[in-house]
Amino acid sequence: MLKNYLKIALRNLINNKVFTLTNIVGLTSALAVSLLLVMTALFELSYDQFHAKKDSVYQVYLSSQTPRGLESGTSQPVPLAPALKADVPGIKHAVRTLSDDVLAIYKEKEINLDAEFSDPAFFNIFTFPAVKGNAENPLSDKNNVAISEEGAQKLFGSTDNVIGKSISLQLGKQEQLFTISTILEDPPPNNSMDFDIVIPFENHPEYISNMDRWDSQFHLVYVELEEGITPEQFEKNTRDFTSLHYKGSIENAIRDGAVANADGLYKQFHLLSIADMHFTSFASGMAEVKRTFPYMILGIAFVIIFIVCANFINMNIALSERRLKEIGMRKTLGAVKKQLFFQFWMESLLVFMVSTILGLVLGNLLLEPFKTLFNTRATLDYVTQPKILLIFGLSIFCVTLIAGGYPALLMSRLGTLRALKGKLDFGKNRLRNSLIVLQFTIAILLISGTLVLHGQIEFMRNKDLGYNKEQVISIPLNGKKDSYRVVELLRDELKGNIDILNISGADNNLGLGRDGSSMNSMMGFDYQGRGVVTNALTVDYDYAKTLDLEVVAGRTFSRDFAADSLSLVINETMAKQLGEEDPLSIRIPMDDGATTYSVIGVVKDFNFQDISKQVNPLTLFMNNDWDLYYAYVKIAPENIAGSFEAVEKAWSKIEPQAEFLGSFLDENLDRTFRREKTMATIVTSGSILGILLSCIGLFAISMLVVGQRTKEIGVRKVLGASISSVAILLTKDFLKLVALAFIISTPIAWYFLNEWLQNYASHVVLSPLFFVAAGLTACLIAFATVGSRTLKAASANPVKSLRDE
Amino acid sequence: MLLQLNNIFKWVNSGGQRIFLLKDINLEVEQGEFISVMGPSGSGKSTLLNVIGMLDSFDEGEYNFLDESVHSLKEKHRANLYKQYIGFVFQSYHLLDELTVKENLEMPLIYKKVKGSERKAMVADMLDRFNIVGKKDLFPAQLSGGQQQLVGVARALIANPKLILADEPTGNLNSKQGEEIMELFKQLNEEGVTIIQVTHSEKNAEYGSRIINLLDGRMV
Ligand SMILES: Nc1ncnc2c1ncn2[C@@H]1O[C@H](COP(=O)(O)OP(=O)(O)OP(=O)(O)O)[C@@H](O)[C@H]1O
Ligand SMILES: [Mg+2]
């Protein structure tokens, strides 16, 4: 029996070659792409889920009521973690972590390693298993460090005989000796804390000076709660603790006019599950867990699958009409509903199985290019979990049931006589049309998303950031030499080169450099009885000149003035915050009045932070006691490649051991919206595939519809219709559907894109042109798809179609 | 003279061989004639009718219609010519299923770009003349075969053609219905319309003033 079904199914599929092939091609590509997208999404969603204690370990963040509103921060002061553990009940472990680059030296080798400074309990609360050495307590001693396999490979060239070896680490200005106690498995790719080496926290150069300071916050704190303790209890338990330790800043907040929260508090500790931390943003002041990105990818995968399934269902229904006579015949021969249903289902199942296999093959072939293109470290392991496979199998089962079963149902309900007559009118056009409308709604949504995303990226790329991003190279100072000395040496080395215009340095980068690190440095002080918060940047001479910053008042730091280490240059926003008519008159006492700084100049606002943010207050310091971390070199617009080479050469002369990581600021800027670019690539390819698949469906449907209407076309032509009028008549029906899709999709697209653009302090204007362009594109593509078919049908000689049988 | 065919040949190439569908057809038709074309199945009757109706082309010979040489006309002019002067009636009616009787009648007028008000009057006139006013809002599927053919003839006539080409107009009808259509044709012919019909029935052929016999694409 089954064999019989299979035989007939195969024969039918071969008879309708075009449609079978169309379906298989569509399904295969959709399945392959969806497979990759689902893989990416599941990979994203799996971030930090591997920690065995993910349900009891939390990141601590403090939300503060400020005059500017609610603000939250994860940066904590050094004494917090020990104090929490000692004073607050219900805490099993409290751990500090701080990511930093550290120069590791072993024999002749000097290598920058990603370091995690932390406490011994790090290994109690996080799941980073050891491969060799002390697995229980890798940080048992202040001079013990744990290194990852990759880190060991990099430093020693091998993971054998590494335990017990001594290495030097450059911490601050001096080198310190450490012993390797443990080799760790490499942290998995779906991990928020990427590190090569874990170093006891006390060794951080900032540790000693900040040991008892509650107002200097620069690292993260994680806690593991004792069993039965909830985050709510923790929040309650820390209230008195908070009022005690943050007394001063709470009083300042009250003085400056902050409004207490619903509980009457000004500061409150909260916990954020480590399972959520990868997806958290503090943009609105509170921690917001948003898994938008992976869900969007899942959504696109789903939508693509939907489009091909709709094609499949549509074609099957349209095709089944051709088979009405066959069905009627079978019924007169005594076929029952169940058998008819099986027959249709078998055909669908066959098509799906073939496509699934081909899709898997194609997906595997595309895996590597996909990973590079979308910049993901996901692997197929994330998809081949039993749970996912089960869901996939079930969904295929359901889709084939609908795709094959629906027409079968229609037909089997149809009276034998009506079937023999070959007429089917079950409102199937309504289903078909709704599916086409839905497909094109999705396609237009994706196209407008693509256009707006690219628009925003272009907008960000071309935005005037207030500094020169085309002509300036920034170089991470990752060598051993003193940073001021390196900048000075660079100046000397490149002095003769007329293409090198200016050289300066600062303690922070602009954009994201090739070293991959970014940081924020904030400070607060009282001015005229008010609390003031500003970003702080330490710079070297010529900073403004090198970056083409515009000085709007006063001057910048200059070698002609001896006392510039007590001078400040501020940006316009900072000047506004300080609120003085003449900003150059501002004197700011700091360190409890021990020193007084004076503002000597104001620079025009420039985007020194992420471009999605608005420009915040900024204060430039010039103090040789504070290290620089980046050098900036401005080059002439001519001979850019040559100048870059010259800079690189100078660098390798000055710091032969350290890798040259210099890059132009516009590249750095591009790196900061890598996420947007990935998103744009995904949405773009999704929309291209979506529209392509929709068109395949539309093409097949138009073929069938035109086929059904050849007789009508002939009659019309004999009655005097011109080719164009017939072509328009046929095309109109399809374009109407696309127009309807446009009307439906535009408000939806507008709403979501507008929401998304709100994430950016300055963004591209959401002009109607985006939507018109998307709609026109869809219309044009649909027209091109259908038009060729209809035109051909319209120009055919009517004699053929009208021949009386 | 309405039309004139001189040495018309039509063939198709199949497997390197030339198969003649029409061979050396010479025919003159005067205004007001009623011609019946007869012959066995496959003898080329429909082909001849399609050539006369300018729906199909021919490979050799001359065709003059009202002093226009059809063989040298462009496709577009030819279409204009038959739109204006020729009406078709088919064996299986070929009404547009999704249009009502009234709308079916209107269709040729729309394609001839007749104005709305004028169109309405002409349709009403035709409905009246064929006694189908009561059926004007029905769809073809709701009519009997005879009624459908009646609509078919009405549609062929509505644009006031000089020539009606009917390919087995009674082929799908019973003898009673067939007779009615033939009576209608006769009456139309008396009113001055030229008619060329293809038929298998001797009896129906008798309605015509002249009979042409075809055999293997050749007039006999
Ligand atoms: N396009 C074509 N290609 C090949 N052969 C054709 C073509 N059109 C018609 N014929 C052949 O030409 C011959 C005449 O066809 P035609 O339809 O004119 O016959 P007929 O006399 O109308 O027959 P019937 O009485 O059955 O309607 C037939 O043998 C047919 O197979
Ligand atoms: Mg015929």
Short mmCIF file of N, CA and C and ligand atoms in Angstrom, two decimals, chain A residues 803, chain B residues 12 21 40-47 168 200, ligand 1:
data_model
loop_
_atom_site.label_atom_id
_atom_site.label_comp_id
_atom_site.label_asym_id
_atom_site.label_seq_id
_atom_site.Cartn_x
_atom_site.Cartn_y
_atom_site.Cartn_z
N ARG A 803 -9.38 26.52 -29.62
CA ARG A 803 -9.77 25.35 -30.39
C ARG A 803 -10.77 24.52 -29.59
N VAL B 12 2.18 23.64 -42.20
CA VAL B 12 3.05 23.56 -41.03
C VAL B 12 4.18 22.60 -41.36
N LEU B 21 -2.32 22.56 -44.58
CA LEU B 21 -3.62 22.66 -43.91
C LEU B 21 -4.65 23.24 -44.88
N PRO B 40 -15.30 16.64 -44.00
CA PRO B 40 -15.03 15.73 -42.89
C PRO B 40 -14.15 16.37 -41.82
N SER B 41 -14.10 15.72 -40.68
CA SER B 41 -13.30 16.23 -39.58
C SER B 41 -11.83 16.28 -39.98
N GLY B 42 -11.20 17.39 -39.67
CA GLY B 42 -9.78 17.52 -40.00
C GLY B 42 -9.52 18.01 -41.40
N SER B 43 -10.57 18.40 -42.10
CA SER B 43 -10.38 18.81 -43.50
C SER B 43 -9.95 20.26 -43.62
N GLY B 44 -9.96 21.02 -42.53
CA GLY B 44 -9.45 22.38 -42.57
C GLY B 44 -10.50 23.46 -42.49
N LYS B 45 -11.70 23.10 -42.07
CA LYS B 45 -12.80 24.08 -42.04
C LYS B 45 -12.50 25.20 -41.04
N SER B 46 -12.13 24.78 -39.81
CA SER B 46 -11.85 25.79 -38.78
C SER B 46 -10.66 26.65 -39.20
N THR B 47 -9.68 25.98 -39.80
CA THR B 47 -8.49 26.72 -40.23
C THR B 47 -8.88 27.79 -41.24
N GLU B 168 -19.26 25.78 -36.24
CA GLU B 168 -20.20 24.81 -35.66
C GLU B 168 -21.02 25.42 -34.53
N HIS B 200 -21.66 20.45 -39.78
CA HIS B 200 -21.62 19.06 -40.20
C HIS B 200 -22.99 18.58 -40.65
N1 LIG C 1 -1.13 24.49 -35.63
C1 LIG C 1 -1.30 23.31 -36.22
N2 LIG C 1 -0.23 22.48 -36.34
C2 LIG C 1 -0.36 21.28 -36.96
N3 LIG C 1 -1.48 20.85 -37.45
C3 LIG C 1 -2.58 21.62 -37.37
C4 LIG C 1 -2.55 22.88 -36.74
N4 LIG C 1 -3.78 23.44 -36.78
C5 LIG C 1 -4.55 22.51 -37.41
N5 LIG C 1 -3.84 21.45 -37.75
C6 LIG C 1 -4.31 20.27 -38.49
O1 LIG C 1 -4.98 20.78 -39.61
C7 LIG C 1 -6.07 19.96 -39.93
C8 LIG C 1 -7.32 20.80 -40.05
O2 LIG C 1 -7.75 21.24 -38.83
P1 LIG C 1 -9.13 21.97 -38.60
O3 LIG C 1 -9.26 22.29 -37.13
O4 LIG C 1 -9.21 23.08 -39.53
O5 LIG C 1 -10.17 20.83 -38.99
P2 LIG C 1 -11.76 20.91 -39.08
O6 LIG C 1 -12.08 20.72 -40.46
O7 LIG C 1 -12.21 22.12 -38.38
O8 LIG C 1 -12.16 19.62 -38.25
P3 LIG C 1 -13.40 19.43 -37.26
O9 LIG C 1 -14.58 19.19 -38.09
O10 LIG C 1 -13.02 18.21 -36.49
O11 LIG C 1 -13.47 20.62 -36.43
C9 LIG C 1 -6.17 18.92 -38.83
O12 LIG C 1 -5.62 17.71 -39.33
C10 LIG C 1 -5.32 19.46 -37.72
O13 LIG C 1 -4.71 18.42 -37.03
#
